[in-house]
Short mmCIF file of C-alpha atoms in Angstrom, two decimals:
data_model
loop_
_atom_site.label_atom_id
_atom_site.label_comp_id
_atom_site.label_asym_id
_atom_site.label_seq_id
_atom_site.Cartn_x
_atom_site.Cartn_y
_atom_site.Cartn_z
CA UNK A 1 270.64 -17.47 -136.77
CA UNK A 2 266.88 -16.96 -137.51
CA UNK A 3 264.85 -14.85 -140.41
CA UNK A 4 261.01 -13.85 -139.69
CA UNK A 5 258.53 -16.27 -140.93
CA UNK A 6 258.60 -16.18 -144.94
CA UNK A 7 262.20 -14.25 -144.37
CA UNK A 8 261.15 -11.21 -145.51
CA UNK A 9 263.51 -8.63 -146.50
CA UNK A 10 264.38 -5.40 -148.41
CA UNK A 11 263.64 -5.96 -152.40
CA UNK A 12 266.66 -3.26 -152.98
CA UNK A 13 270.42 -2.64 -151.92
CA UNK A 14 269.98 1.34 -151.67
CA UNK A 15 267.95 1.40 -147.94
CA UNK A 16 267.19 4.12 -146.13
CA UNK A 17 267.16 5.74 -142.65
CA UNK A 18 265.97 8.41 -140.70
CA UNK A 19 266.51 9.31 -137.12
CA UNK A 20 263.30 10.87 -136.02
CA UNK A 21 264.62 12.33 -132.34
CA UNK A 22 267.54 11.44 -130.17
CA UNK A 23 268.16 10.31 -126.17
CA UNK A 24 269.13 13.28 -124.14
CA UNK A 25 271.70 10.77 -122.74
CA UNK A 26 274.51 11.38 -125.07
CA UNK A 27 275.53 13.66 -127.46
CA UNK A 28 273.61 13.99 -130.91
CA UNK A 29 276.44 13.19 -132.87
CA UNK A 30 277.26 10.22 -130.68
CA UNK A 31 273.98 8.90 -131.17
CA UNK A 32 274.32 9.79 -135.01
CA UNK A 33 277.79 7.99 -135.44
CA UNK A 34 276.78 4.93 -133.43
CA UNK A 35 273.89 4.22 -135.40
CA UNK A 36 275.94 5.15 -138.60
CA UNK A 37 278.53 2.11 -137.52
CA UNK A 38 275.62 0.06 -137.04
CA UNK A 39 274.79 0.32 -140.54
CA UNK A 40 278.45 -0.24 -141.54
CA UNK A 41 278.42 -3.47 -139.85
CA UNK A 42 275.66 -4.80 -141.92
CA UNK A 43 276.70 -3.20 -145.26
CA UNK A 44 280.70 -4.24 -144.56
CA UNK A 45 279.27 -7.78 -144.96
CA UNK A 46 276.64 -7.81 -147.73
CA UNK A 47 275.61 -6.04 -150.98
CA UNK A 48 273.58 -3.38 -149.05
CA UNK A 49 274.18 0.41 -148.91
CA UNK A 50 272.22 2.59 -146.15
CA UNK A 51 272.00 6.54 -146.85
CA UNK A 52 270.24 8.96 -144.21
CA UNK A 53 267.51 11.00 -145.26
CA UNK A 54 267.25 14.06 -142.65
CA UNK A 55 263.85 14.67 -143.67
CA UNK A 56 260.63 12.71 -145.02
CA UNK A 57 260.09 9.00 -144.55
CA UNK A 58 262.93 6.85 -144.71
CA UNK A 59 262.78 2.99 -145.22
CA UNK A 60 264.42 2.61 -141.62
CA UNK A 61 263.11 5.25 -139.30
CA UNK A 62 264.86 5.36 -135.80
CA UNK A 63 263.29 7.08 -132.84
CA UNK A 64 263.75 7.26 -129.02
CA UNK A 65 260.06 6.71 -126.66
CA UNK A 66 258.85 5.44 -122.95
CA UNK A 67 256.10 3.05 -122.21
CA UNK A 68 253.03 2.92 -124.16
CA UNK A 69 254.47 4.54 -127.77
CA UNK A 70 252.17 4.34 -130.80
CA UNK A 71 252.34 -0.12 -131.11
CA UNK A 72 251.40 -2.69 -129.70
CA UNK A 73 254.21 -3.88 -127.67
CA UNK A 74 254.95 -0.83 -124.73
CA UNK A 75 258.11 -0.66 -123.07
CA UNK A 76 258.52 -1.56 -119.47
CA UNK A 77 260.38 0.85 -118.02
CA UNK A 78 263.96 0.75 -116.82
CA UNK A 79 266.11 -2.81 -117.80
CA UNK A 80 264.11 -5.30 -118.97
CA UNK A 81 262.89 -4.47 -122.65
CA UNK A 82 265.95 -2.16 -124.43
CA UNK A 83 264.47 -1.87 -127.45
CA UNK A 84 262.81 -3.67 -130.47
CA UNK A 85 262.65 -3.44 -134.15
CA UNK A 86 260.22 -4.37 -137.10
CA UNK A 87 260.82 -7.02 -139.68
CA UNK A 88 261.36 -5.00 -143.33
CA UNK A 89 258.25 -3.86 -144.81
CA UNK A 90 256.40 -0.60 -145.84
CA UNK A 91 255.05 1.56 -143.10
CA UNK A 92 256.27 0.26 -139.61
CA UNK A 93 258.64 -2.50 -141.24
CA UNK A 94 262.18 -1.37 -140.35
CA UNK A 95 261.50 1.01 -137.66
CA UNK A 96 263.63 0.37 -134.89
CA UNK A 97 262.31 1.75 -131.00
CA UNK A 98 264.81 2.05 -128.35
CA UNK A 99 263.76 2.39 -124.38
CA UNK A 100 264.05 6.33 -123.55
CA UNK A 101 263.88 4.73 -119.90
CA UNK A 102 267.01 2.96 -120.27
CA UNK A 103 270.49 5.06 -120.16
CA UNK A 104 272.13 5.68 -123.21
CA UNK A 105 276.14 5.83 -123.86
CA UNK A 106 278.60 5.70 -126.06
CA UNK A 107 280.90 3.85 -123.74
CA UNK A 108 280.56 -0.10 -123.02
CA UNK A 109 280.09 0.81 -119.07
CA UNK A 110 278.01 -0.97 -116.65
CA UNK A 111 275.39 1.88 -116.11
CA UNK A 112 274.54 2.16 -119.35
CA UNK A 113 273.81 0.36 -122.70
CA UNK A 114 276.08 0.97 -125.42
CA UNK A 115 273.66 2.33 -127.82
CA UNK A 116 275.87 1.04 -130.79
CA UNK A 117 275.89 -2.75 -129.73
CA UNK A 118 271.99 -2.05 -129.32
CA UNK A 119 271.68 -0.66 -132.50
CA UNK A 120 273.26 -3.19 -134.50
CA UNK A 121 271.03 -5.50 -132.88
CA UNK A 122 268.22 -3.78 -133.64
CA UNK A 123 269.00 -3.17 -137.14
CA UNK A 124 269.43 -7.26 -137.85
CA UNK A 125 266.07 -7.22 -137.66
CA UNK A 126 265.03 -4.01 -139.66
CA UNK A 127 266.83 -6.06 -142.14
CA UNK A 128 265.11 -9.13 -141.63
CA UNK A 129 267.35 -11.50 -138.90
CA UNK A 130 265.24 -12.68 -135.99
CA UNK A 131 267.12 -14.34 -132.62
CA UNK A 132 270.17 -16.53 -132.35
CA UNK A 133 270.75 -18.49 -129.89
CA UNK A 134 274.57 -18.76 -130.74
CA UNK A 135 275.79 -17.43 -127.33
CA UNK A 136 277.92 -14.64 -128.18
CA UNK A 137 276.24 -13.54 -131.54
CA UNK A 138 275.19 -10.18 -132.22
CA UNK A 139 271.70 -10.95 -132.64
CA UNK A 140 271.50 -13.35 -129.62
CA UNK A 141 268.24 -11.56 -127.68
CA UNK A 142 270.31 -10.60 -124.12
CA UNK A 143 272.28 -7.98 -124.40
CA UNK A 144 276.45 -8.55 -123.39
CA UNK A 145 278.33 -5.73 -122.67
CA UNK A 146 281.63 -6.13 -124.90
CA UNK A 147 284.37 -4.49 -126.44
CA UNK A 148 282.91 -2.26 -129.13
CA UNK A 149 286.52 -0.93 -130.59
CA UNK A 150 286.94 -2.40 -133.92
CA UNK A 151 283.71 -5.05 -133.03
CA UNK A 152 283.56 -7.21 -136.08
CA UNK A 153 280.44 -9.00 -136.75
CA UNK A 154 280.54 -12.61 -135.26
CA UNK A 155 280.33 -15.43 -138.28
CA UNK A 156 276.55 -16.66 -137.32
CA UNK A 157 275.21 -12.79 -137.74
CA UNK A 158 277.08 -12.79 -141.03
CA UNK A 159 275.74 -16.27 -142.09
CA UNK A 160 272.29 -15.24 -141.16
CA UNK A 161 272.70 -11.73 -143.29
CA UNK A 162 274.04 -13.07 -146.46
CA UNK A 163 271.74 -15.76 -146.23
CA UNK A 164 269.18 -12.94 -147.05
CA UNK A 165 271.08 -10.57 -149.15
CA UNK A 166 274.21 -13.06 -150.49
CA UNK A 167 277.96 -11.64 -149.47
CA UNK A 168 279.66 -8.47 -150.19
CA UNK A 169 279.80 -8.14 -154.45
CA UNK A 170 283.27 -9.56 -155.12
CA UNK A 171 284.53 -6.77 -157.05
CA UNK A 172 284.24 -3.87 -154.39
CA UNK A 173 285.19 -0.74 -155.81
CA UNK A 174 288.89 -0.17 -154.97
CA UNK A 175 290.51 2.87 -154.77
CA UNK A 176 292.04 4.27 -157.79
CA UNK A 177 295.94 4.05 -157.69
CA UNK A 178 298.00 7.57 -156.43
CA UNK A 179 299.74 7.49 -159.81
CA UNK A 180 296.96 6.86 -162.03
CA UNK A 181 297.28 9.92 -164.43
CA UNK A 182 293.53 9.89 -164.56
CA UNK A 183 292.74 10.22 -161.19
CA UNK A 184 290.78 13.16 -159.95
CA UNK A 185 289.36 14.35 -156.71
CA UNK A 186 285.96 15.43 -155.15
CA UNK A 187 287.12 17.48 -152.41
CA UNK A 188 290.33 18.56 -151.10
CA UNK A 189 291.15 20.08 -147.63
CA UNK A 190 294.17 21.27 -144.94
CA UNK A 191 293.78 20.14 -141.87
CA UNK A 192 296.26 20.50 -139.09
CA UNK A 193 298.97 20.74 -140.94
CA UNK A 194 298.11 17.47 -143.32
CA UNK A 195 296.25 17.58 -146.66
CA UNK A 196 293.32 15.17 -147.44
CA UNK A 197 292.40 14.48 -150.54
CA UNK A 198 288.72 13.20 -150.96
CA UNK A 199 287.22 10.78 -153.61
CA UNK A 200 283.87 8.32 -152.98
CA UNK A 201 284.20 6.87 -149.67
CA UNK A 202 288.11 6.96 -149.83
CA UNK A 203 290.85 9.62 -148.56
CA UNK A 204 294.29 10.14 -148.80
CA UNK A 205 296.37 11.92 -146.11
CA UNK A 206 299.13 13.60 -146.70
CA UNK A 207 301.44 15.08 -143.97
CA UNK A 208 304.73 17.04 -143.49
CA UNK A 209 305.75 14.46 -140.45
CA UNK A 210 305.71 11.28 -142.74
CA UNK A 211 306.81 10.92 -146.30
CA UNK A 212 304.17 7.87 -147.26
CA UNK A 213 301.11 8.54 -148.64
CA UNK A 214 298.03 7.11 -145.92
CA UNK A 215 295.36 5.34 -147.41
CA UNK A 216 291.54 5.23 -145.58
CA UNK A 217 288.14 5.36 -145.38
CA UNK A 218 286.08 8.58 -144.68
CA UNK A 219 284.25 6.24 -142.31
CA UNK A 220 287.48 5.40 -140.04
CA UNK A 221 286.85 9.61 -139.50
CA UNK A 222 283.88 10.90 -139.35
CA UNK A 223 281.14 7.22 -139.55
CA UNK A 224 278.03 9.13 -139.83
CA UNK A 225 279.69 11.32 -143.25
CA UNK A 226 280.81 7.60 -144.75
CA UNK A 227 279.22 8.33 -148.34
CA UNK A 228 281.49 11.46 -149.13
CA UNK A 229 281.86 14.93 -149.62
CA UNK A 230 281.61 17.70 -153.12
CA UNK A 231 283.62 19.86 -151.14
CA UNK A 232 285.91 20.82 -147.96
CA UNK A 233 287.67 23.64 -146.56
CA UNK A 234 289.16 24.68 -143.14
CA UNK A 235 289.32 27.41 -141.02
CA UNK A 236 292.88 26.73 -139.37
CA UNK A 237 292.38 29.51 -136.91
CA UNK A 238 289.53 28.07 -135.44
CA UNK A 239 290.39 24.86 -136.35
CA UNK A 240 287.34 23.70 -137.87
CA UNK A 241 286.76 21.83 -141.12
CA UNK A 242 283.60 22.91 -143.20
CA UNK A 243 282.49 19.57 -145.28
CA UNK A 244 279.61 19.93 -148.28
CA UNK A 245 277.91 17.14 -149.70
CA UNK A 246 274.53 17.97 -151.77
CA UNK A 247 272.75 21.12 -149.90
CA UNK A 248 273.81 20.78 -146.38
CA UNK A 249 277.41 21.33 -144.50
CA UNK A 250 278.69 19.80 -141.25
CA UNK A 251 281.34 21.55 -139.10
CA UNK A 252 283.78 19.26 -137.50
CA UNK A 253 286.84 19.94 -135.35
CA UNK A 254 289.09 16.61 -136.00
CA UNK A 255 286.95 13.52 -135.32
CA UNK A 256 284.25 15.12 -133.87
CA UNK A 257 281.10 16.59 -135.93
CA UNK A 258 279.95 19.64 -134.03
CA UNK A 259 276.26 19.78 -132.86
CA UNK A 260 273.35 20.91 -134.81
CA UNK A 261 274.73 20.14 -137.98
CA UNK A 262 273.92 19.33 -141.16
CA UNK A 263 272.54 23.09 -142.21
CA UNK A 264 271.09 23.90 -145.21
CA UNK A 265 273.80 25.85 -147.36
CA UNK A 266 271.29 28.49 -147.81
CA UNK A 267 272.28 29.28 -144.36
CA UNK A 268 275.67 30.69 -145.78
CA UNK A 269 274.02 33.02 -148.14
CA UNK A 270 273.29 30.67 -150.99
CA UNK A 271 270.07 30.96 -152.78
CA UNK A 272 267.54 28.45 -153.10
CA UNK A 273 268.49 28.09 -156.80
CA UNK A 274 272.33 26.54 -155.90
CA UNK A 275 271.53 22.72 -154.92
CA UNK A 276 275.09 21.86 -154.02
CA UNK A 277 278.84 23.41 -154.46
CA UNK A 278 281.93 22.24 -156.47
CA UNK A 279 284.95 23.00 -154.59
CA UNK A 280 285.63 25.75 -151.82
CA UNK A 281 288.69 26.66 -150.53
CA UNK A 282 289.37 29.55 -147.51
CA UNK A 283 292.16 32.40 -147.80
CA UNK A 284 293.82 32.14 -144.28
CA UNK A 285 295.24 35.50 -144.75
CA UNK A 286 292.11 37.59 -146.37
CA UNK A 287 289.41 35.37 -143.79
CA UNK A 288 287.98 35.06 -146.98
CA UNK A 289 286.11 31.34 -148.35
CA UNK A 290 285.43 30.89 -152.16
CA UNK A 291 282.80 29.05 -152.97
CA UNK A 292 282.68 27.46 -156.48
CA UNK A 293 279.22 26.71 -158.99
CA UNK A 294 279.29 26.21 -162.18
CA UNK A 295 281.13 29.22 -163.66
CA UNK A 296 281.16 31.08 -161.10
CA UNK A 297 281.97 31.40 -157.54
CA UNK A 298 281.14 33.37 -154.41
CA UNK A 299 283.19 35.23 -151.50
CA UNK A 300 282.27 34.96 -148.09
CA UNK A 301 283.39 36.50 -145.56
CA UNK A 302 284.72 34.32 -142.03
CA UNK A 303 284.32 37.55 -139.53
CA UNK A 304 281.30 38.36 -140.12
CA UNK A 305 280.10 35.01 -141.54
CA UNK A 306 278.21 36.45 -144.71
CA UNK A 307 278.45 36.73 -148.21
CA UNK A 308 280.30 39.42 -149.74
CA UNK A 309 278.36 41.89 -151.95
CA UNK A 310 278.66 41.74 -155.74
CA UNK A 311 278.66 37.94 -156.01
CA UNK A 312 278.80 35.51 -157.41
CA UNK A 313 281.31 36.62 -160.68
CA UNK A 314 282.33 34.41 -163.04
CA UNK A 315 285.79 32.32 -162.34
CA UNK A 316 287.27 33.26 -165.44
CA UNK A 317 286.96 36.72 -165.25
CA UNK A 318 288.83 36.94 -162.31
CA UNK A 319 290.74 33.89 -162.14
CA UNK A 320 293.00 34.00 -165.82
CA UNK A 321 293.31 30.73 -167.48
CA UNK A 322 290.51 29.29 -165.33
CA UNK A 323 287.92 29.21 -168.24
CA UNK A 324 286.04 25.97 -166.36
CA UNK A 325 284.37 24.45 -163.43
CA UNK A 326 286.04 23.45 -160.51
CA UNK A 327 286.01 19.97 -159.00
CA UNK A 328 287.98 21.15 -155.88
CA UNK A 329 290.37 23.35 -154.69
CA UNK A 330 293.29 23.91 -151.59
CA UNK A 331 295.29 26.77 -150.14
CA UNK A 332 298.97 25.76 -149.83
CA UNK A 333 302.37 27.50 -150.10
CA UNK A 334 301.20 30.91 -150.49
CA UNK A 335 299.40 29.51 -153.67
CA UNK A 336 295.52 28.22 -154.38
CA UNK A 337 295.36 24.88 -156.35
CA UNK A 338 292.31 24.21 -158.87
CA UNK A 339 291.52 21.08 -159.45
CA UNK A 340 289.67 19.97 -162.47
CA UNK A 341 289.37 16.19 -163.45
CA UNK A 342 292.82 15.32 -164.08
CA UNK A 343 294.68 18.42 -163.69
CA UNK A 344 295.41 21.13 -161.14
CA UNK A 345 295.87 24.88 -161.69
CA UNK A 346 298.36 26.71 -159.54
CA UNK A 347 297.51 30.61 -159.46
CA UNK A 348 299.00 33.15 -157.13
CA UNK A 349 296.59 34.25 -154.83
CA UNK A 350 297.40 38.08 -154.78
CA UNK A 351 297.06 38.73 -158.82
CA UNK A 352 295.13 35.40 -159.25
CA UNK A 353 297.60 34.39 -162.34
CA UNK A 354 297.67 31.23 -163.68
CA UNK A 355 301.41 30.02 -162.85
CA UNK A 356 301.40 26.41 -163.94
CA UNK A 357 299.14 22.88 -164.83
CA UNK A 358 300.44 19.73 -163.23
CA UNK A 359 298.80 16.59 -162.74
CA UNK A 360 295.83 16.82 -159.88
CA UNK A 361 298.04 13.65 -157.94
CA UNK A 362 301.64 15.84 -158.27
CA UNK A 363 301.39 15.66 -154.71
CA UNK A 364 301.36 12.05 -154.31
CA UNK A 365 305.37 11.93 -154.47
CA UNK A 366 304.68 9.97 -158.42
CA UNK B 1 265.56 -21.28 -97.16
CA UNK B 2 261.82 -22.35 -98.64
CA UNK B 3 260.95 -19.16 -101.09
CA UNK B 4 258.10 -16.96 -99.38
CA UNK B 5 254.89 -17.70 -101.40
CA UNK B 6 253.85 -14.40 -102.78
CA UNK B 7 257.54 -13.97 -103.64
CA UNK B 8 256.66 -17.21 -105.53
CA UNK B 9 254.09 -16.02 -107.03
CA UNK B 10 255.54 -12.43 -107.90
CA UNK B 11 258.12 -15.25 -109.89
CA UNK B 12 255.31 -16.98 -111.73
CA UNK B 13 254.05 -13.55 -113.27
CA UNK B 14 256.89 -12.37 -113.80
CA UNK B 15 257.68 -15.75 -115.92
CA UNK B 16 254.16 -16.13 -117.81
CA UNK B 17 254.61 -12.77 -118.80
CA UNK B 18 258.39 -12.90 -120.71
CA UNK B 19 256.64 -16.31 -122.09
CA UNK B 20 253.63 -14.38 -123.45
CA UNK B 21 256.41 -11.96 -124.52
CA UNK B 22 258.85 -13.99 -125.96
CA UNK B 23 257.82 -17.41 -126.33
CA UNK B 24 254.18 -17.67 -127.91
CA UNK B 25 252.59 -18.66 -124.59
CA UNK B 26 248.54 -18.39 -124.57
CA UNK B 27 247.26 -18.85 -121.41
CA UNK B 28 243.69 -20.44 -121.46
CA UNK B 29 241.85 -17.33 -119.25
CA UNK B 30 238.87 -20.27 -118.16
CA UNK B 31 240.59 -21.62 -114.50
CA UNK B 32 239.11 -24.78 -115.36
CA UNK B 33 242.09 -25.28 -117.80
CA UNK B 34 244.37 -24.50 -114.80
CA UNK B 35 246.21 -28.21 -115.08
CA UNK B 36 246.15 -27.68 -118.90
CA UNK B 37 247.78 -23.94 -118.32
CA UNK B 38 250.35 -25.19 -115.93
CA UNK B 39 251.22 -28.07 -118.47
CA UNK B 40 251.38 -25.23 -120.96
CA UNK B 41 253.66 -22.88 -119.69
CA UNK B 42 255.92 -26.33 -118.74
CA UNK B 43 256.01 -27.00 -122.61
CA UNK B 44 257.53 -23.30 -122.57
CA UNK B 45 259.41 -22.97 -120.53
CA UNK B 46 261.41 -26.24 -121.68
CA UNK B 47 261.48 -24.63 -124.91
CA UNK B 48 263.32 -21.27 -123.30
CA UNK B 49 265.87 -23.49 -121.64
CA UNK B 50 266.43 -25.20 -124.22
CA UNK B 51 266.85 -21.44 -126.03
CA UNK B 52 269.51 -20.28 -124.05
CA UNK B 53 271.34 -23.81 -123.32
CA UNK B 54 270.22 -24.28 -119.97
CA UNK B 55 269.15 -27.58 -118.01
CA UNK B 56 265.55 -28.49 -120.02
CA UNK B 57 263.34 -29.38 -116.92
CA UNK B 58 260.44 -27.13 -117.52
CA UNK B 59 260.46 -26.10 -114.25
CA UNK B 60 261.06 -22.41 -113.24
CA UNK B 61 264.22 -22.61 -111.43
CA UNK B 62 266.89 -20.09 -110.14
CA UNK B 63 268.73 -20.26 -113.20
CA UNK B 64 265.79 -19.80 -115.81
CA UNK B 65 264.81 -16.54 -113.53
CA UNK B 66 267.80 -15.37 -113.60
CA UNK B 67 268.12 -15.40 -117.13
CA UNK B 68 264.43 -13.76 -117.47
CA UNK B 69 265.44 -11.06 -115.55
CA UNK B 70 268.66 -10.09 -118.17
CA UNK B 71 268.07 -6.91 -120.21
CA UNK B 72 267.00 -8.14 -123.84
CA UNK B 73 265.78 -6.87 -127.32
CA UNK B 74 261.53 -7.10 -127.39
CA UNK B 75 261.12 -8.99 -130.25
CA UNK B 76 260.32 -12.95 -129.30
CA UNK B 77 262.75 -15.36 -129.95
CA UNK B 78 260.30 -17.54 -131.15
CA UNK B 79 256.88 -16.70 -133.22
CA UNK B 80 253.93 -18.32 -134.66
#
């Protein structure tokens, strides 16, 4: 492996990046989840931890040009150049450029670069590595074509990395056990039939077809939403999962993120004031979603996709025995579940009566 | 077969050019430093063979074309 002369490299472990426009080749959230588990790569290996900004100036800003493009080194057109990247520092340091002549694709084809294998390239240097000549190496300078399911970072790319930023810290946050009686969730959502419950980077899946608990990543889902989520809901009929994190909701049906998102939440109805939402959870038999703030919570209404008049009311005015916030919340058995911290609230959805507290991980068979 | 000059020469600008790219190579503009340039670009292209683990003879054979002409990320593999 190399590192740019006096190996310079990011003075932080929180980066950032920003994907300034995207190659009409492939989808927008194929571009966005390739360049997501490009990042992975790098952080899977070392102390680093990459968020997206999708506005403003990010450390690491990722764009898509021809030819002549705004430095000093054009690109050339069709094969040849793919792409290049800048060694970190302020301004231009850490922008990576890919070749808007080349074709992009998510597939490891021969008429096409896989924009993920480029990517990861690319971003060894944003982060500081220069060439190897270790045949076979990520960060060797011709590109291979190669297998790109479950690619693990060769040992030279990793050598070179860690030589920068030293190896993963040894105590990486584990998930919590399912029986620890403190555990509590983030977010909490059906989907096709299974239940996942949401916590950091972690979920747990629970489904009627197996009795065992399954343990993984938000990142083996959906790579581009990695960090996590304050809230989740879905829309069985149109079998769509709503995910919040901060101000701004994606819509995905299974793996796939639909396009155009993240909105804003204000696009829902919210006003400007409500920066981000506990817990949500969607009334498959009124089309109805509650949204929960605070101490109170909204209605809003699937069919015609806005707010309901006369909110938001306070939970525990309508909700008995709910007299707090709420971290997140599910639809199940003809009964919502509140969760909040440790403990979950069952209430009958028709008179919205308290029935019982359990434990917020009753579910996990303890 | 012998290779058809200008195809020859097509080669050689084609090859000072990924050496100006890649490798750091400076070619003296004067043509009275044509020996000196030729010498030059020798020294470099040894060191790109020797890059990419191919047969160090600093001359620009099939091979070291070949290996020009692969698609690549634009930043040099070596610098000043």
């Amino acid at each position: 492996y190399s590192t740019f002369p006096q190996s310079p490299r990011w003075k932080k472990e929180d980066v950032t990046y920003g994907i300034l426009n995207y190659t009409p080749d492939m989808l927008q959230a194929d571009v966005e989840e390739a360049i997501a588990k490009a990042f992975q790569l790098w952080s899977s290996v070392t102390p680093l931890r990459f968020t997206r900004l999708y506005s403003g100036q990010a450390d690491i800003m990722i764009s898509f040009a021809a030819g002549f493009h705004g430095d000093f080194y054009s690109f050339d057109g069709p094969g040849g150049t793919l792409a290049h990247a800048y060694p970190p520092s302020s301004g231009i340091g850490g922008d990576a450029h890919f070749d808007e002549d080349e074709n992009w694709t998510k597939f490891t084809t021969y008429n096409g670069y896989n924009l993920f294998l480029v990517a990861a390239h690319e971003l060894g240097h944003s982060l500081g590595l220069g060439h190897s000549n270790v045949f076979g190496a990520l960060m060797y300078p011709i590109y291979m074509a190669r297998d790109t399911k479950d690619y693990r970072l060769p040992q030279d790319d990793i050598d070179g990395i860690q030589a920068l930023y030293g190896a993963t810290p040894s105590k990486t946050p584990t998930r919590p056990e399912d029986c620890d009686p403190h555990l509590t969730f983030d977010a909490i959502t059906t989907l096709r039939g299974e239940i996942l419950f949401f916590k950091g980077s972690y979920v747990w899946r629970k489904s009627p077809y197996f009795s065992d608990i399954e343990h993984d990543t938000i990142s083996s889902f959906w790579p581009s939403l990695a960090s996590g989520f304050d809230a989740a809901y879905e829309v069985d009929k149109k079998d769509r999962v709503i995910f919040f994190k901060d101000d701004q909701y994606w819509a995905v049906s299974g793996y796939s993120i639909e396009p155009g998102f993240p909105k804003p939440i204000q696009n829902l109805g919210f006003p400007t004031s409500v920066r981000k939402i506990d817990a949500a959870v969607h009334d498959q038999n009124t089309k109805k979603t509650y949204f929960f703030v605070g101490n109170k919570y909204w209605s809003y209404n699937e069919n015609t996709q806005s707010m309901e008049r006369g909110y938001p009311r306070k939970i525990a005015a309508d909700f008995q025995g709910i007299d707090h916030t709420v971290d997140a919340a599910l639809q199940k058995n003809g009964h919502f579940y509140f969760f909040h911290g440790s403990n979950q609230y069952e209430v009958d959805i028709k008179n919205k009566k308290l029935i019982r507290i359990m434990k917020s991980n009753s579910w996990f068979n303890c | 077969f012998p290779v058809v000059p200008e195809k020859e020469e097509e080669d050689m600008q084609f090859a000072k050019k990924y050496l100006e790219n890649f490798y750091d190579f400076k070619e003296e503009k004067n043509s009275l430093f044509k020996a000196k340039n030729l010498n030059r670009m020798a020294d470099k292209i040894r060191e790109m063979q020797s890059f990419f683990g191919l047969e160090v003879t600093g001359e620009l054979n099939h091979k070291t074309l070949d290996m020009m002409k692969q698609p690549r990320c634009g930043i040099p593999d070596v610098r000043s």
